[in-house]
Amino acid sequence: MAKKILIVEDEDNVRLLYEETLKDEGYDVTAVSYGKDALDMLSKEDFDLVTLDIEMPDMNGLEVAGKIREMGKNVRIVFVTAYSNYRDDLSSWAADDYIVKSSDLNIIKEQIKNLLSERG
Amino acid sequence: MSASKELDESTITLKILEFFGGGDSIYQRSDVLAKTLSKEFKMNRTFIFSFEETRHLFRMIGSYPTDERKGKFKLKLDESDVLKECFERKDIKNVSLQNLSPSEPISKIVEEQRGSMILIPMINSSGIIGLTILLSQDKEDMSEESIEELKELFYGISHIMEMMIEHKMLIDANKKLSASEKLAKTISEAKGIDELYKESLKILKEIFEAEIAMIWLHEGDRLRFAFKEGIDEKGIMQKEILDGHGLIGIAAQNKSSLLYTGKDTEVQPTQDIITPKVKSAIVAPLLDGDRVIGVILLANKAESSDYRPYKHFDSFDEALLNDMANRISLNVKIEKLYEELKKENTRLKRLRKEEEERVNQLSILNEVNEAMRSVYSSTELMKVMLTGITAGKGLGYNRALLLLKENDTHFRGTMWVGPAEGEDVTHIWTEVDMESGKFKRLSDFLRSEASRVNMDSPLNLRARELQLDYEKNEVIKRAVENKEVIHVKPEMVKRESGKYSYFVNILHIDEFVIFPLVARYDTVGLVVVDNYITRQPFTNINVEILRLFSTQAGLAIEAIRNYDSLKSKKAQLESRNEYIRYLKEFNENIVEGVNIAIIVLDETHMIKFWNKEAERIFNKKRSSTLNAKFEEALPSLSDITPLVDKVLTLKEPIELNEYSIQRRDEDRIFLDVKVTPLWNKNRTDISGIILIIADITNEKKLQEEFRRQEKLAVLGEMTARVAHEIRNPLSVIGGFANRLLEKNSCPDNKKYLEIISSEVKRLERVVNEALMVAKGGTAVGGKFEYVDLNDVIKYVINLYTDKFEERSVRPEIILEGKKMTLMNAEAIKECIINLVQNSLEAVEIGGVIRVESFEDERNVGFSIWNTGKIISPEVEEKIFAPFYTTKVYGTGLGLSIVRRIIEDEHNGKIEVESKVGRGTKFVIKFPKKGGPENG
């Protein structure tokens, strides 16, 4: 069965890029713009992995990650962000991985693949 | 001829004369002889003369018939030619009286100048003995026969005569001798002048067989009755007679003896002195040299056993008495002298004793003075003083009370040393005596004793209650104002009890001595000394000693005062000096140690002071700047000169902040300058200028650095923001470009898309580098993992394979084995990329780039070496600095990030070597295990 990935990204073009890239990898991809929407989604459906942008207008990705964990959802969380500075932030440890956005999509493809195969 | 032998002959003579029926007086015997001769030779008269050798005269000693001139009638040999002739011829001479010249002394023998005389010389072997004159007034002549008979007879008679005379002389001498002996014995046994006189008088009376004997003593111009024998007190009518009055008075006046035998020719005695009538007397003066000390009177000869028949004194007696008087006088003189001597001796003894006492006291006083001079505090001095006065080994008085001047009107009792009533003094004194034996010198003992004075003894407690108003007390006033020692005696107290009552009431004794303690000008106290226990009075010596003591005590007090004031002055001076020294050091330390240049100028701009910091800032030693003009020494500070003048005028300081000067051969420095006036000691006028200069170059640099950092930080912030903002669009552009590339576009599109992709990658790199610098972390992601370094190197080299070919560079890659290391592979990759990039840009066409990895026990690393352009030494220092680049393009962040990654993240080292002909080599090394904390 295809893994379900939820993409949370406020910038449209970026969201489009990741959505299409991951869809091409064969994942069942859902994309939302806001953190709130993400949480709604997660409460309704099960996902295998969530990618979170950090700098978002309503709720920043760190909070979302925290809330997801609070929900007790057993889901992989990956921060995918332009900002490298949050890597050392304590709250980023809620996530399983931290990817700095770059034009090289292989990085993100690899990381997600690895995370999803680590299940168990 | 011994006396006894002579006497024997006399006895024989006497026997002979007995035969003639004579007595034992020479006169009697001579009479008998004369009588016998007259009868025998039928002469009218016969005279016997004895010859007195000394006066060369014949004295009638016998006659027949009795002639009253016996003993008195004299014939001088020298005046009689007849006698001279007779004795020359030693022959009997027949003389007719009528034929005698009237001047012939012989003719005087009879009144009638008729008849004839037969002169018979009596001579012996030694000379003339005497003369016998046979006188016949009837006959004119004597028969030849008779004369012959006479001659023969007279030879024997001469001899008898001689013996008689000798005998007489002997008796006289004997008498004199025994009298003398007796007198001498009396005199020697007499004890004292009175006894001498008394006993002598007794002897004289006895010797001279006088009824009355008296001694009158001479005083001034009169004689006073002194001693008597043989007469009642009642018999003395006058006890005092003037010189010249009566026998006694005349003897005194004339200083000679007198004889009174009843003759009118003699000096007559007055009958108003003694009651028994004076019938005969001898008086002799007692003389001391020329001075009459008395007169001896012997009156009325008693019935005598003497050879002299008459009952009066004669000249022999007079002579003898005179003699004795002399002896007595002499002895009296001796006795007087002796008594004088005794008196003198006693006096001397007393004087000596006094002197000894004085000397003793003086020596004690000296010791007390020593003790007083050896202490250095007033209290000790007082104690030593009073102890010196009262200690048995000291001056030895019983008690001493000290009153000190409290103010102008009052004295206060301070100390009282001595045994209080009821105390067992003998015990104390004995103890003290024993104590004193321990010390060699009295002064040491006194000091020790003084220290043991009990200030709370009953006496001392009483003393401290005493306070007296000195104006009101006459005695005190006198002692203080006249600086007198006053000896108060019991009779004085009795006479004027009011005056002394104050002290008597305190001391309970009526004899004491008060003396003042006088320092240089004023009286500081009083001491009252008494002998309360022993009640011994104070002698003149005591007072004298206390007077001396008072002076010395005064001097000692003065000395202490001086010492005290000296001590306190010294202490003051010392503490001030100490303070000054401290301040000076402090100041010096500050002025020299402070990082501020202090330059002092006088009004003429001459440099008077130049501290260490000034030396440093202006690079001029003190020796070269002192006394030089400011403008000459520091031309670089010439702008300051007008300020100096301004401050001199205004007398207010002026500050110059961040004044910048260019030091010779050195860089620019920044100074804070304060020009301030230097006031003189009294703060009345300015004597110069103080330049206080602080080198703030460092501060300024720091400030600038800080500002720069701030700017950088802001820049960094902005950069980060910008970078992050750029990243998103970049990832979109590049991402879509890559997707297009994957979707098999046509070759033209592919080419363009590749260009877009690589440019985007380049931009991303720039963003990463910028972020790394701005944020100081690695913008590159990546975790620390165990990775093979060689793999990472290989990966990068592969990326640049085309580039190498483009420049015809031969890459030499030496990677041996596996070099597993804990590292941030992403970051290291970036480093290698940077370095390879640089090498590529530096290497010449056809050059070599060699990459080699290495490993040792602890570290792992690699090197990149390229030929071609080298890095010049000036540039070498700077290449690792951020933003440095010699390239026209590029941010120049690369190497600084590489260094950050290697040094900070991996705890390693990066070094560069670049030499002409040898190329450039970068070596990177880091520990195999362990990166920074977040690894």
PDB file of C-alpha atoms in Angstrom, chain B residues 655-828:
ATOM      1  CA  GLU B 655      39.242  68.805  27.994  1.00  0.00           C
ATOM      2  CA  LEU B 656      39.965  67.518  24.549  1.00  0.00           C
ATOM      3  CA  ASN B 657      38.407  64.222  23.624  1.00  0.00           C
ATOM      4  CA  GLU B 658      39.739  61.818  21.061  1.00  0.00           C
ATOM      5  CA  TYR B 659      42.500  64.050  19.940  1.00  0.00           C
ATOM      6  CA  SER B 660      44.333  62.159  17.288  1.00  0.00           C
ATOM      7  CA  ILE B 661      48.009  62.371  16.554  1.00  0.00           C
ATOM      8  CA  GLN B 662      50.170  60.567  14.146  1.00  0.00           C
ATOM      9  CA  ARG B 663      53.199  59.174  15.865  1.00  0.00           C
ATOM     10  CA  ARG B 664      56.385  59.142  13.969  1.00  0.00           C
ATOM     11  CA  ASP B 665      56.990  55.781  12.362  1.00  0.00           C
ATOM     12  CA  GLU B 666      53.951  54.508  14.038  1.00  0.00           C
ATOM     13  CA  ASP B 667      50.290  54.390  13.633  1.00  0.00           C
ATOM     14  CA  ARG B 668      47.787  56.910  14.614  1.00  0.00           C
ATOM     15  CA  ILE B 669      46.908  57.113  18.220  1.00  0.00           C
ATOM     16  CA  PHE B 670      43.962  58.646  19.972  1.00  0.00           C
ATOM     17  CA  LEU B 671      44.233  60.615  23.164  1.00  0.00           C
ATOM     18  CA  ASP B 672      41.941  62.151  25.718  1.00  0.00           C
ATOM     19  CA  VAL B 673      43.668  65.275  26.896  1.00  0.00           C
ATOM     20  CA  LYS B 674      42.797  67.279  29.964  1.00  0.00           C
ATOM     21  CA  VAL B 675      44.630  70.522  30.534  1.00  0.00           C
ATOM     22  CA  THR B 676      44.249  71.578  34.119  1.00  0.00           C
ATOM     23  CA  PRO B 677      45.806  74.275  36.265  1.00  0.00           C
ATOM     24  CA  LEU B 678      48.375  73.409  38.929  1.00  0.00           C
ATOM     25  CA  TRP B 679      47.720  75.450  42.030  1.00  0.00           C
ATOM     26  CA  ASN B 680      50.509  76.468  44.345  1.00  0.00           C
ATOM     27  CA  LYS B 681      50.646  75.256  47.919  1.00  0.00           C
ATOM     28  CA  ASN B 682      48.434  77.976  49.291  1.00  0.00           C
ATOM     29  CA  ARG B 683      45.987  77.755  46.438  1.00  0.00           C
ATOM     30  CA  THR B 684      46.413  81.410  45.728  1.00  0.00           C
ATOM     31  CA  ASP B 685      47.853  81.275  42.267  1.00  0.00           C
ATOM     32  CA  ILE B 686      48.730  78.956  39.457  1.00  0.00           C
ATOM     33  CA  SER B 687      52.263  77.780  39.310  1.00  0.00           C
ATOM     34  CA  GLY B 688      51.852  75.670  36.207  1.00  0.00           C
ATOM     35  CA  ILE B 689      49.800  73.302  34.111  1.00  0.00           C
ATOM     36  CA  ILE B 690      49.092  69.631  34.460  1.00  0.00           C
ATOM     37  CA  LEU B 691      48.466  67.744  31.261  1.00  0.00           C
ATOM     38  CA  ILE B 692      46.570  64.557  31.885  1.00  0.00           C
ATOM     39  CA  ILE B 693      46.666  62.447  28.773  1.00  0.00           C
ATOM     40  CA  ALA B 694      44.980  59.104  28.372  1.00  0.00           C
ATOM     41  CA  ASP B 695      45.839  56.861  25.471  1.00  0.00           C
ATOM     42  CA  ILE B 696      42.470  55.736  24.249  1.00  0.00           C
ATOM     43  CA  THR B 697      43.650  54.208  21.024  1.00  0.00           C
ATOM     44  CA  ASN B 698      42.820  50.751  22.209  1.00  0.00           C
ATOM     45  CA  GLU B 699      39.465  51.793  23.445  1.00  0.00           C
ATOM     46  CA  LYS B 700      38.794  53.450  20.201  1.00  0.00           C
ATOM     47  CA  LYS B 701      39.845  50.404  18.298  1.00  0.00           C
ATOM     48  CA  LEU B 702      37.652  48.293  20.470  1.00  0.00           C
ATOM     49  CA  GLN B 703      34.824  50.685  19.985  1.00  0.00           C
ATOM     50  CA  GLU B 704      35.263  50.545  16.273  1.00  0.00           C
ATOM     51  CA  GLU B 705      35.553  46.836  16.392  1.00  0.00           C
ATOM     52  CA  PHE B 706      32.424  46.694  18.450  1.00  0.00           C
ATOM     53  CA  ARG B 707      30.612  48.886  16.049  1.00  0.00           C
ATOM     54  CA  ARG B 708      31.859  46.806  13.218  1.00  0.00           C
ATOM     55  CA  GLN B 709      30.735  43.685  14.918  1.00  0.00           C
ATOM     56  CA  GLU B 710      27.421  45.257  15.523  1.00  0.00           C
ATOM     57  CA  LYS B 711      27.218  46.179  11.907  1.00  0.00           C
ATOM     58  CA  LEU B 712      28.239  42.708  11.035  1.00  0.00           C
ATOM     59  CA  ALA B 713      25.663  41.343  13.344  1.00  0.00           C
ATOM     60  CA  VAL B 714      23.015  43.461  11.795  1.00  0.00           C
ATOM     61  CA  LEU B 715      24.364  42.570   8.455  1.00  0.00           C
ATOM     62  CA  GLY B 716      24.356  39.009   9.514  1.00  0.00           C
ATOM     63  CA  GLU B 717      20.790  39.247  10.619  1.00  0.00           C
ATOM     64  CA  MET B 718      19.828  40.777   7.381  1.00  0.00           C
ATOM     65  CA  THR B 719      21.838  38.340   5.411  1.00  0.00           C
ATOM     66  CA  ALA B 720      20.200  35.477   7.178  1.00  0.00           C
ATOM     67  CA  ARG B 721      16.811  36.881   6.521  1.00  0.00           C
ATOM     68  CA  VAL B 722      17.621  37.580   2.912  1.00  0.00           C
ATOM     69  CA  ALA B 723      19.263  34.214   2.536  1.00  0.00           C
ATOM     70  CA  HIS B 724      16.328  32.425   3.907  1.00  0.00           C
ATOM     71  CA  GLU B 725      13.969  34.407   1.780  1.00  0.00           C
ATOM     72  CA  ILE B 726      16.023  33.598  -1.282  1.00  0.00           C
ATOM     73  CA  ARG B 727      16.256  29.942  -0.476  1.00  0.00           C
ATOM     74  CA  ASN B 728      12.608  29.215  -1.034  1.00  0.00           C
ATOM     75  CA  PRO B 729      12.375  30.680  -4.514  1.00  0.00           C
ATOM     76  CA  LEU B 730      15.721  29.155  -5.374  1.00  0.00           C
ATOM     77  CA  SER B 731      14.566  25.717  -4.358  1.00  0.00           C
ATOM     78  CA  VAL B 732      11.461  26.197  -6.433  1.00  0.00           C
ATOM     79  CA  ILE B 733      13.322  27.399  -9.514  1.00  0.00           C
ATOM     80  CA  GLY B 734      15.967  24.761  -9.239  1.00  0.00           C
ATOM     81  CA  GLY B 735      13.496  22.088  -8.243  1.00  0.00           C
ATOM     82  CA  PHE B 736      11.310  22.638 -11.256  1.00  0.00           C
ATOM     83  CA  ALA B 737      14.301  22.912 -13.508  1.00  0.00           C
ATOM     84  CA  ASN B 738      15.503  19.535 -12.233  1.00  0.00           C
ATOM     85  CA  ARG B 739      12.105  18.013 -12.705  1.00  0.00           C
ATOM     86  CA  LEU B 740      12.027  19.265 -16.246  1.00  0.00           C
ATOM     87  CA  LEU B 741      15.415  17.758 -16.783  1.00  0.00           C
ATOM     88  CA  GLU B 742      14.151  14.429 -15.527  1.00  0.00           C
ATOM     89  CA  LYS B 743      11.220  14.603 -17.799  1.00  0.00           C
ATOM     90  CA  ASN B 744      13.334  14.188 -20.903  1.00  0.00           C
ATOM     91  CA  SER B 745      13.125  17.546 -22.514  1.00  0.00           C
ATOM     92  CA  CYS B 746      14.569  18.285 -25.905  1.00  0.00           C
ATOM     93  CA  PRO B 747      18.348  18.853 -26.069  1.00  0.00           C
ATOM     94  CA  ASP B 748      18.135  22.611 -26.326  1.00  0.00           C
ATOM     95  CA  ASN B 749      15.835  22.754 -23.392  1.00  0.00           C
ATOM     96  CA  LYS B 750      18.027  20.297 -21.586  1.00  0.00           C
ATOM     97  CA  LYS B 751      21.029  22.557 -22.083  1.00  0.00           C
ATOM     98  CA  TYR B 752      19.235  25.596 -20.825  1.00  0.00           C
ATOM     99  CA  LEU B 753      17.686  23.685 -17.963  1.00  0.00           C
ATOM    100  CA  GLU B 754      21.078  22.414 -16.916  1.00  0.00           C
ATOM    101  CA  ILE B 755      22.434  25.902 -16.950  1.00  0.00           C
ATOM    102  CA  ILE B 756      19.465  27.035 -14.853  1.00  0.00           C
ATOM    103  CA  SER B 757      20.006  24.129 -12.450  1.00  0.00           C
ATOM    104  CA  SER B 758      23.709  24.721 -12.004  1.00  0.00           C
ATOM    105  CA  GLU B 759      23.303  28.445 -11.586  1.00  0.00           C
ATOM    106  CA  VAL B 760      20.643  27.793  -8.982  1.00  0.00           C
ATOM    107  CA  LYS B 761      23.025  25.425  -7.249  1.00  0.00           C
ATOM    108  CA  ARG B 762      25.658  28.109  -7.291  1.00  0.00           C
ATOM    109  CA  LEU B 763      23.240  30.592  -5.845  1.00  0.00           C
ATOM    110  CA  GLU B 764      22.297  28.093  -3.156  1.00  0.00           C
ATOM    111  CA  ARG B 765      25.928  27.729  -2.291  1.00  0.00           C
ATOM    112  CA  VAL B 766      26.271  31.442  -1.993  1.00  0.00           C
ATOM    113  CA  VAL B 767      23.255  31.539   0.259  1.00  0.00           C
ATOM    114  CA  ASN B 768      24.697  28.771   2.403  1.00  0.00           C
ATOM    115  CA  GLU B 769      28.019  30.441   2.716  1.00  0.00           C
ATOM    116  CA  ALA B 770      26.434  33.740   3.511  1.00  0.00           C
ATOM    117  CA  LEU B 771      24.291  32.139   6.151  1.00  0.00           C
ATOM    118  CA  MET B 772      27.280  30.336   7.581  1.00  0.00           C
ATOM    119  CA  VAL B 773      29.135  33.521   8.019  1.00  0.00           C
ATOM    120  CA  ALA B 774      26.147  35.445   9.270  1.00  0.00           C
ATOM    121  CA  LYS B 775      25.024  32.896  11.712  1.00  0.00           C
ATOM    122  CA  GLY B 776      28.226  31.250  12.441  1.00  0.00           C
ATOM    123  CA  GLY B 777      27.068  27.789  12.159  1.00  0.00           C
ATOM    124  CA  THR B 778      27.019  25.541   9.254  1.00  0.00           C
ATOM    125  CA  ALA B 779      24.157  26.407   7.038  1.00  0.00           C
ATOM    126  CA  VAL B 780      24.936  23.233   5.432  1.00  0.00           C
ATOM    127  CA  GLY B 781      23.012  20.454   6.939  1.00  0.00           C
ATOM    128  CA  GLY B 782      24.542  17.180   7.773  1.00  0.00           C
ATOM    129  CA  LYS B 783      25.047  15.147  10.886  1.00  0.00           C
ATOM    130  CA  PHE B 784      28.054  13.676  12.393  1.00  0.00           C
ATOM    131  CA  GLU B 785      28.453  10.132  11.217  1.00  0.00           C
ATOM    132  CA  TYR B 786      31.109   7.618  10.707  1.00  0.00           C
ATOM    133  CA  VAL B 787      32.012   8.030   7.108  1.00  0.00           C
ATOM    134  CA  ASP B 788      34.956   7.112   4.973  1.00  0.00           C
ATOM    135  CA  LEU B 789      36.815  10.299   4.197  1.00  0.00           C
ATOM    136  CA  ASN B 790      38.177   8.818   1.036  1.00  0.00           C
ATOM    137  CA  ASP B 791      34.665   8.347  -0.263  1.00  0.00           C
ATOM    138  CA  VAL B 792      33.817  11.950   0.339  1.00  0.00           C
ATOM    139  CA  ILE B 793      36.955  13.060  -1.450  1.00  0.00           C
ATOM    140  CA  LYS B 794      36.204  10.786  -4.344  1.00  0.00           C
ATOM    141  CA  TYR B 795      32.682  12.154  -4.608  1.00  0.00           C
ATOM    142  CA  VAL B 796      33.842  15.702  -4.883  1.00  0.00           C
ATOM    143  CA  ILE B 797      36.624  14.931  -7.331  1.00  0.00           C
ATOM    144  CA  ASN B 798      34.080  13.233  -9.510  1.00  0.00           C
ATOM    145  CA  LEU B 799      31.964  16.374  -9.479  1.00  0.00           C
ATOM    146  CA  TYR B 800      34.854  18.340 -10.866  1.00  0.00           C
ATOM    147  CA  THR B 801      36.057  15.810 -13.456  1.00  0.00           C
ATOM    148  CA  ASP B 802      34.813  17.928 -16.355  1.00  0.00           C
ATOM    149  CA  LYS B 803      36.312  21.026 -14.968  1.00  0.00           C
ATOM    150  CA  PHE B 804      39.662  19.356 -14.639  1.00  0.00           C
ATOM    151  CA  GLU B 805      39.512  18.372 -18.275  1.00  0.00           C
ATOM    152  CA  GLU B 806      38.649  21.864 -19.319  1.00  0.00           C
ATOM    153  CA  ARG B 807      41.852  23.173 -17.892  1.00  0.00           C
ATOM    154  CA  SER B 808      43.927  20.160 -18.915  1.00  0.00           C
ATOM    155  CA  VAL B 809      44.686  19.530 -15.285  1.00  0.00           C
ATOM    156  CA  ARG B 810      45.945  16.197 -14.234  1.00  0.00           C
ATOM    157  CA  PRO B 811      44.354  15.248 -10.953  1.00  0.00           C
ATOM    158  CA  GLU B 812      46.508  13.047  -8.804  1.00  0.00           C
ATOM    159  CA  ILE B 813      44.329  11.320  -6.259  1.00  0.00           C
ATOM    160  CA  ILE B 814      46.029   9.295  -3.577  1.00  0.00           C
ATOM    161  CA  LEU B 815      43.526   7.678  -1.354  1.00  0.00           C
ATOM    162  CA  GLU B 816      44.578   4.582   0.434  1.00  0.00           C
ATOM    163  CA  GLY B 817      42.298   2.191   2.174  1.00  0.00           C
ATOM    164  CA  LYS B 818      39.388   3.331   4.231  1.00  0.00           C
ATOM    165  CA  LYS B 819      39.583   6.250   6.473  1.00  0.00           C
ATOM    166  CA  MET B 820      36.589   5.918   8.710  1.00  0.00           C
ATOM    167  CA  THR B 821      36.033   9.034  10.719  1.00  0.00           C
ATOM    168  CA  LEU B 822      33.328  10.633  12.710  1.00  0.00           C
ATOM    169  CA  MET B 823      32.567  13.755  10.738  1.00  0.00           C
ATOM    170  CA  ASN B 824      29.934  15.935   9.204  1.00  0.00           C
ATOM    171  CA  ALA B 825      30.237  14.582   5.669  1.00  0.00           C
ATOM    172  CA  GLU B 826      28.197  17.391   4.155  1.00  0.00           C
ATOM    173  CA  ALA B 827      30.341  19.999   5.720  1.00  0.00           C
ATOM    174  CA  ILE B 828      33.582  18.280   4.811  1.00  0.00           C
TER     175      ILE B 828
END
